[in-house]
Short mmCIF file of C-alpha atoms in Angstrom, two decimals:
data_model
loop_
_atom_site.label_atom_id
_atom_site.label_comp_id
_atom_site.label_asym_id
_atom_site.label_seq_id
_atom_site.Cartn_x
_atom_site.Cartn_y
_atom_site.Cartn_z
CA MET A 1 13.55 -87.72 -11.74
CA VAL A 2 12.09 -85.58 -14.53
CA ASP A 3 10.42 -87.18 -17.55
CA ILE A 4 12.67 -85.30 -20.12
CA LEU A 5 15.69 -83.42 -20.34
CA ILE A 6 16.06 -81.05 -23.25
CA VAL A 7 19.72 -80.27 -24.47
CA GLU A 8 19.25 -77.28 -26.54
CA ASP A 9 20.92 -74.23 -27.07
CA ASN A 10 18.45 -72.19 -28.86
CA GLU A 11 16.52 -70.22 -25.72
CA GLU A 12 13.31 -69.81 -27.96
CA LEU A 13 13.09 -73.45 -29.59
CA CYS A 14 13.83 -74.61 -26.15
CA SER A 15 11.33 -72.75 -24.43
CA LEU A 16 8.58 -73.54 -27.46
CA LEU A 17 9.33 -77.21 -26.76
CA CYS A 18 8.93 -76.88 -22.73
CA ASP A 19 5.44 -75.84 -23.31
CA PHE A 20 4.19 -78.45 -25.86
CA LEU A 21 5.80 -80.70 -23.78
CA ARG A 22 4.38 -79.66 -20.33
CA CYS A 23 0.72 -79.46 -21.95
CA GLU A 24 1.20 -83.31 -22.28
CA ASN A 25 1.93 -83.35 -18.66
CA TYR A 26 5.73 -84.24 -18.92
CA THR A 27 7.92 -82.84 -16.22
CA VAL A 28 10.83 -80.78 -18.07
CA SER A 29 14.15 -79.60 -17.35
CA THR A 30 16.53 -78.28 -19.74
CA ALA A 31 20.34 -77.46 -20.59
CA ALA A 32 21.92 -75.53 -22.98
CA SER A 33 25.30 -76.96 -23.15
CA ALA A 34 26.86 -80.49 -22.89
CA GLU A 35 28.38 -79.66 -19.64
CA LYS A 36 25.09 -78.55 -17.79
CA ALA A 37 23.33 -81.36 -19.39
CA LEU A 38 25.76 -84.22 -18.44
CA SER A 39 25.61 -82.46 -14.84
CA LEU A 40 22.20 -82.75 -14.38
CA PHE A 41 21.79 -86.04 -16.14
CA GLU A 42 24.19 -87.15 -13.32
CA LYS A 43 22.57 -85.30 -10.59
CA TYR A 44 18.83 -86.26 -11.33
CA GLY A 45 18.86 -88.83 -14.38
CA ALA A 46 15.92 -88.40 -17.01
CA ARG A 47 13.58 -90.93 -18.52
CA LEU A 48 14.18 -89.64 -21.74
CA VAL A 49 17.08 -87.00 -23.53
CA LEU A 50 16.10 -84.66 -26.70
CA LEU A 51 19.35 -83.86 -27.40
CA ASP A 52 20.57 -81.33 -30.03
CA ILE A 53 24.00 -81.81 -31.76
CA MET A 54 25.14 -78.02 -32.32
CA LEU A 55 26.06 -77.03 -29.07
CA PRO A 56 28.46 -74.35 -27.97
CA GLY A 57 31.87 -75.99 -26.91
CA THR A 58 31.46 -79.88 -26.64
CA ASP A 59 29.36 -81.11 -28.89
CA GLY A 60 25.99 -83.50 -28.58
CA PHE A 61 27.61 -86.32 -30.08
CA ALA A 62 29.96 -86.43 -26.72
CA VAL A 63 26.69 -86.33 -24.62
CA CYS A 64 24.93 -89.18 -26.23
CA ARG A 65 28.22 -91.18 -25.94
CA GLN A 66 28.73 -90.23 -22.40
CA ILE A 67 25.24 -90.78 -20.96
CA ARG A 68 25.22 -94.11 -23.13
CA GLU A 69 28.47 -95.40 -21.54
CA LYS A 70 26.42 -95.11 -18.18
CA ASP A 71 22.57 -95.85 -18.84
CA ASN A 72 20.14 -96.83 -21.58
CA THR A 73 18.11 -93.66 -21.08
CA PRO A 74 15.99 -93.28 -24.63
CA ILE A 75 17.78 -90.36 -26.70
CA ILE A 76 16.35 -88.65 -29.60
CA ILE A 77 18.74 -86.15 -31.37
CA LEU A 78 17.03 -83.35 -32.87
CA THR A 79 19.13 -81.39 -35.26
CA ALA A 80 19.65 -79.24 -38.45
CA ARG A 81 22.84 -81.55 -39.25
CA THR A 82 21.29 -83.82 -42.24
CA ASP A 83 24.37 -85.60 -43.65
CA LYS A 84 24.30 -89.29 -43.51
CA GLU A 85 27.27 -89.48 -41.43
CA ASP A 86 25.88 -87.42 -38.66
CA LYS A 87 22.84 -89.79 -38.99
CA LEU A 88 25.16 -92.87 -38.41
CA ASN A 89 27.23 -91.71 -36.21
CA GLY A 90 24.09 -90.38 -33.59
CA ILE A 91 22.64 -94.10 -34.21
CA LEU A 92 25.81 -95.63 -33.98
CA LEU A 93 26.41 -93.81 -30.59
CA GLY A 94 23.15 -95.48 -29.19
CA ALA A 95 20.54 -92.52 -29.94
CA ASP A 96 17.22 -94.20 -30.47
CA ASP A 97 15.84 -91.74 -33.07
CA TYR A 98 17.39 -89.05 -35.33
CA ILE A 99 15.00 -86.26 -36.39
CA GLU A 100 16.11 -83.16 -38.42
CA LYS A 101 15.04 -79.83 -37.99
CA PRO A 102 12.44 -78.22 -38.42
CA TYR A 103 10.28 -81.03 -36.99
CA ASP A 104 6.55 -81.32 -36.65
CA ILE A 105 5.71 -81.25 -32.83
CA ASP A 106 2.93 -83.47 -33.08
CA ILE A 107 5.46 -86.42 -34.63
CA LEU A 108 7.96 -85.51 -32.25
CA ILE A 109 5.20 -86.02 -29.19
CA ALA A 110 4.09 -89.23 -30.83
CA LYS A 111 7.65 -90.87 -31.18
CA ILE A 112 8.16 -89.60 -27.04
CA LYS A 113 4.96 -91.47 -26.49
CA GLY A 114 5.72 -94.38 -28.41
CA ILE A 115 8.84 -94.77 -26.51
CA PHE A 116 7.32 -94.25 -23.31
CA ARG A 117 4.96 -96.87 -23.84
CA ARG A 118 7.16 -99.25 -24.95
CA ARG A 119 9.66 -98.32 -21.81
CA LEU A 120 6.67 -99.14 -19.59
CA ALA A 121 5.68 -102.61 -21.48
CA ILE A 122 9.01 -103.82 -20.18
CA ASP A 123 7.48 -104.66 -16.87
CA LYS A 124 9.69 -106.97 -15.50
CA LEU A 125 13.84 -107.85 -15.07
CA THR A 126 14.42 -111.21 -14.90
CA ASP A 127 17.97 -112.63 -14.34
CA GLY A 128 18.42 -116.42 -13.55
CA ASP A 129 16.30 -117.08 -10.41
CA ILE A 130 15.48 -113.32 -9.62
CA VAL A 131 12.62 -111.50 -10.86
CA LEU A 132 12.12 -107.79 -10.67
CA ASP A 133 8.44 -106.76 -11.33
CA LEU A 134 8.01 -102.90 -11.78
CA ALA A 135 4.41 -103.17 -12.02
CA ASP A 136 3.74 -104.17 -8.57
CA GLY A 137 6.99 -103.58 -6.84
CA THR A 138 7.83 -107.02 -6.08
CA VAL A 139 11.02 -109.01 -6.24
CA GLU A 140 11.19 -113.08 -6.14
CA LYS A 141 14.06 -115.35 -5.74
CA GLY A 142 13.26 -118.85 -6.71
CA GLY A 143 9.98 -118.46 -7.13
CA ALA A 144 9.71 -116.98 -3.21
CA PRO A 145 9.39 -113.13 -2.22
CA LEU A 146 12.00 -111.10 -0.93
CA SER A 147 11.44 -108.46 1.47
CA MET A 148 12.83 -105.15 -0.10
CA THR A 149 12.44 -101.59 1.18
CA ALA A 150 12.03 -99.02 -1.12
CA LYS A 151 15.35 -98.26 -1.52
CA GLU A 152 17.07 -101.33 -2.16
CA PHE A 153 14.19 -102.14 -4.81
CA GLU A 154 15.40 -99.01 -6.60
CA LEU A 155 18.92 -99.78 -6.08
CA LEU A 156 18.72 -103.11 -7.56
CA HIS A 157 16.30 -102.01 -10.34
CA LEU A 158 19.12 -99.19 -11.21
CA LEU A 159 21.80 -102.16 -11.09
CA MET A 160 19.46 -105.00 -13.22
CA ALA A 161 18.13 -102.34 -15.68
CA ASN A 162 21.88 -101.60 -16.29
CA LYS A 163 23.55 -104.93 -16.83
CA GLY A 164 26.98 -105.51 -17.24
CA GLN A 165 28.11 -101.69 -17.00
CA THR A 166 29.96 -100.29 -14.45
CA LEU A 167 27.82 -97.55 -12.14
CA GLY A 168 29.45 -94.79 -10.61
CA LYS A 169 29.26 -94.32 -7.10
CA ASP A 170 28.07 -90.87 -7.21
CA PHE A 171 25.97 -91.76 -9.93
CA ILE A 172 23.82 -94.59 -8.23
CA PHE A 173 23.80 -92.24 -4.77
CA ASN A 174 22.16 -89.33 -6.62
CA ARG A 175 20.08 -91.49 -8.59
CA ILE A 176 18.73 -93.32 -5.53
CA TRP A 177 18.85 -90.37 -3.04
CA GLY A 178 19.19 -86.98 -4.81
CA ALA A 179 21.88 -84.72 -5.16
CA ASP A 180 20.76 -83.01 -2.33
CA SER A 181 19.93 -85.92 0.05
CA GLU A 182 21.23 -85.64 3.93
CA SER A 183 22.02 -89.12 3.40
CA GLU A 184 25.76 -89.75 3.79
CA PRO A 185 27.23 -92.03 0.80
CA GLN A 186 28.75 -94.15 2.86
CA THR A 187 24.21 -95.13 3.03
CA LEU A 188 25.03 -96.78 -0.65
CA THR A 189 27.76 -99.15 0.75
CA VAL A 190 25.00 -100.04 3.40
CA HIS A 191 22.53 -100.68 1.04
CA ILE A 192 25.14 -102.79 -1.13
CA LYS A 193 25.71 -105.15 1.79
CA TRP A 194 22.00 -105.60 2.39
CA LEU A 195 21.00 -106.16 -0.90
CA ARG A 196 23.84 -108.90 -1.50
CA GLU A 197 22.58 -110.85 1.42
CA LYS A 198 19.14 -110.78 -0.17
CA VAL A 199 20.04 -111.84 -3.74
CA GLU A 200 23.36 -113.53 -3.53
CA GLU A 201 23.78 -117.34 -2.96
CA ASP A 202 27.37 -116.35 -0.80
CA PRO A 203 27.18 -112.37 0.07
CA LYS A 204 31.12 -112.48 0.88
CA ASN A 205 31.39 -113.76 -2.07
CA PRO A 206 28.93 -111.93 -4.91
CA ARG A 207 28.63 -113.20 -8.37
CA LYS A 208 26.08 -110.87 -9.28
CA ILE A 209 26.36 -107.29 -7.61
CA ILE A 210 30.16 -106.39 -8.10
CA THR A 211 32.37 -104.23 -6.88
CA VAL A 212 34.69 -102.48 -9.26
CA TRP A 213 37.23 -100.64 -6.94
CA GLY A 214 37.93 -97.22 -7.72
CA LYS A 215 34.69 -96.84 -9.71
CA GLY A 216 31.31 -98.39 -8.42
CA TYR A 217 29.26 -101.37 -8.98
CA ARG A 218 28.28 -103.72 -11.53
CA TRP A 219 25.42 -106.48 -11.83
CA GLU A 220 27.29 -109.01 -13.66
CA ASP A 221 25.74 -110.52 -16.69
#
């Protein structure tokens, strides 16, 4: 997973922004269209998305909407569109910030650092008696530690971080194992089974990790 996905069709601006961000030691990927952006996000994910609105074909609002339907990744809209309605639309669709072009690169980087600091500050996910600690990579249930493989921990984190949202099987597999993984997609089903055996009171009748038939899985709120 890269730190930042830049969705921008202005090649010169995109290249300049990449240079600044890489100087700050962020890993970056880029997309010049909505379709490419969604494909990259589906396969590899990102810790933050910088999103232009005026893209060829499908606009950035659609990208924001589709990402937010599946994921709570922070989104900063960077656009020359300054109308109040556009700003409201971006925020209502789930963008974390809306910055007008031309923008001050130092202010943008400060906002990015602020978002990452806040995300890192949220180092524990809790649901009932289940506590997932991101800082030390541990999981407890009822105060007792649960033994987890690295993939089980990543899978539990992804599900709990998107509580109440149905995550597609392909999305989950690509985020945990990677689109280029040699593992079989069936391995997701196996890991879901193992995870249920550890966190569910009755693994055969799960109350937290719910199968949404034909779609994927959901951590029940």
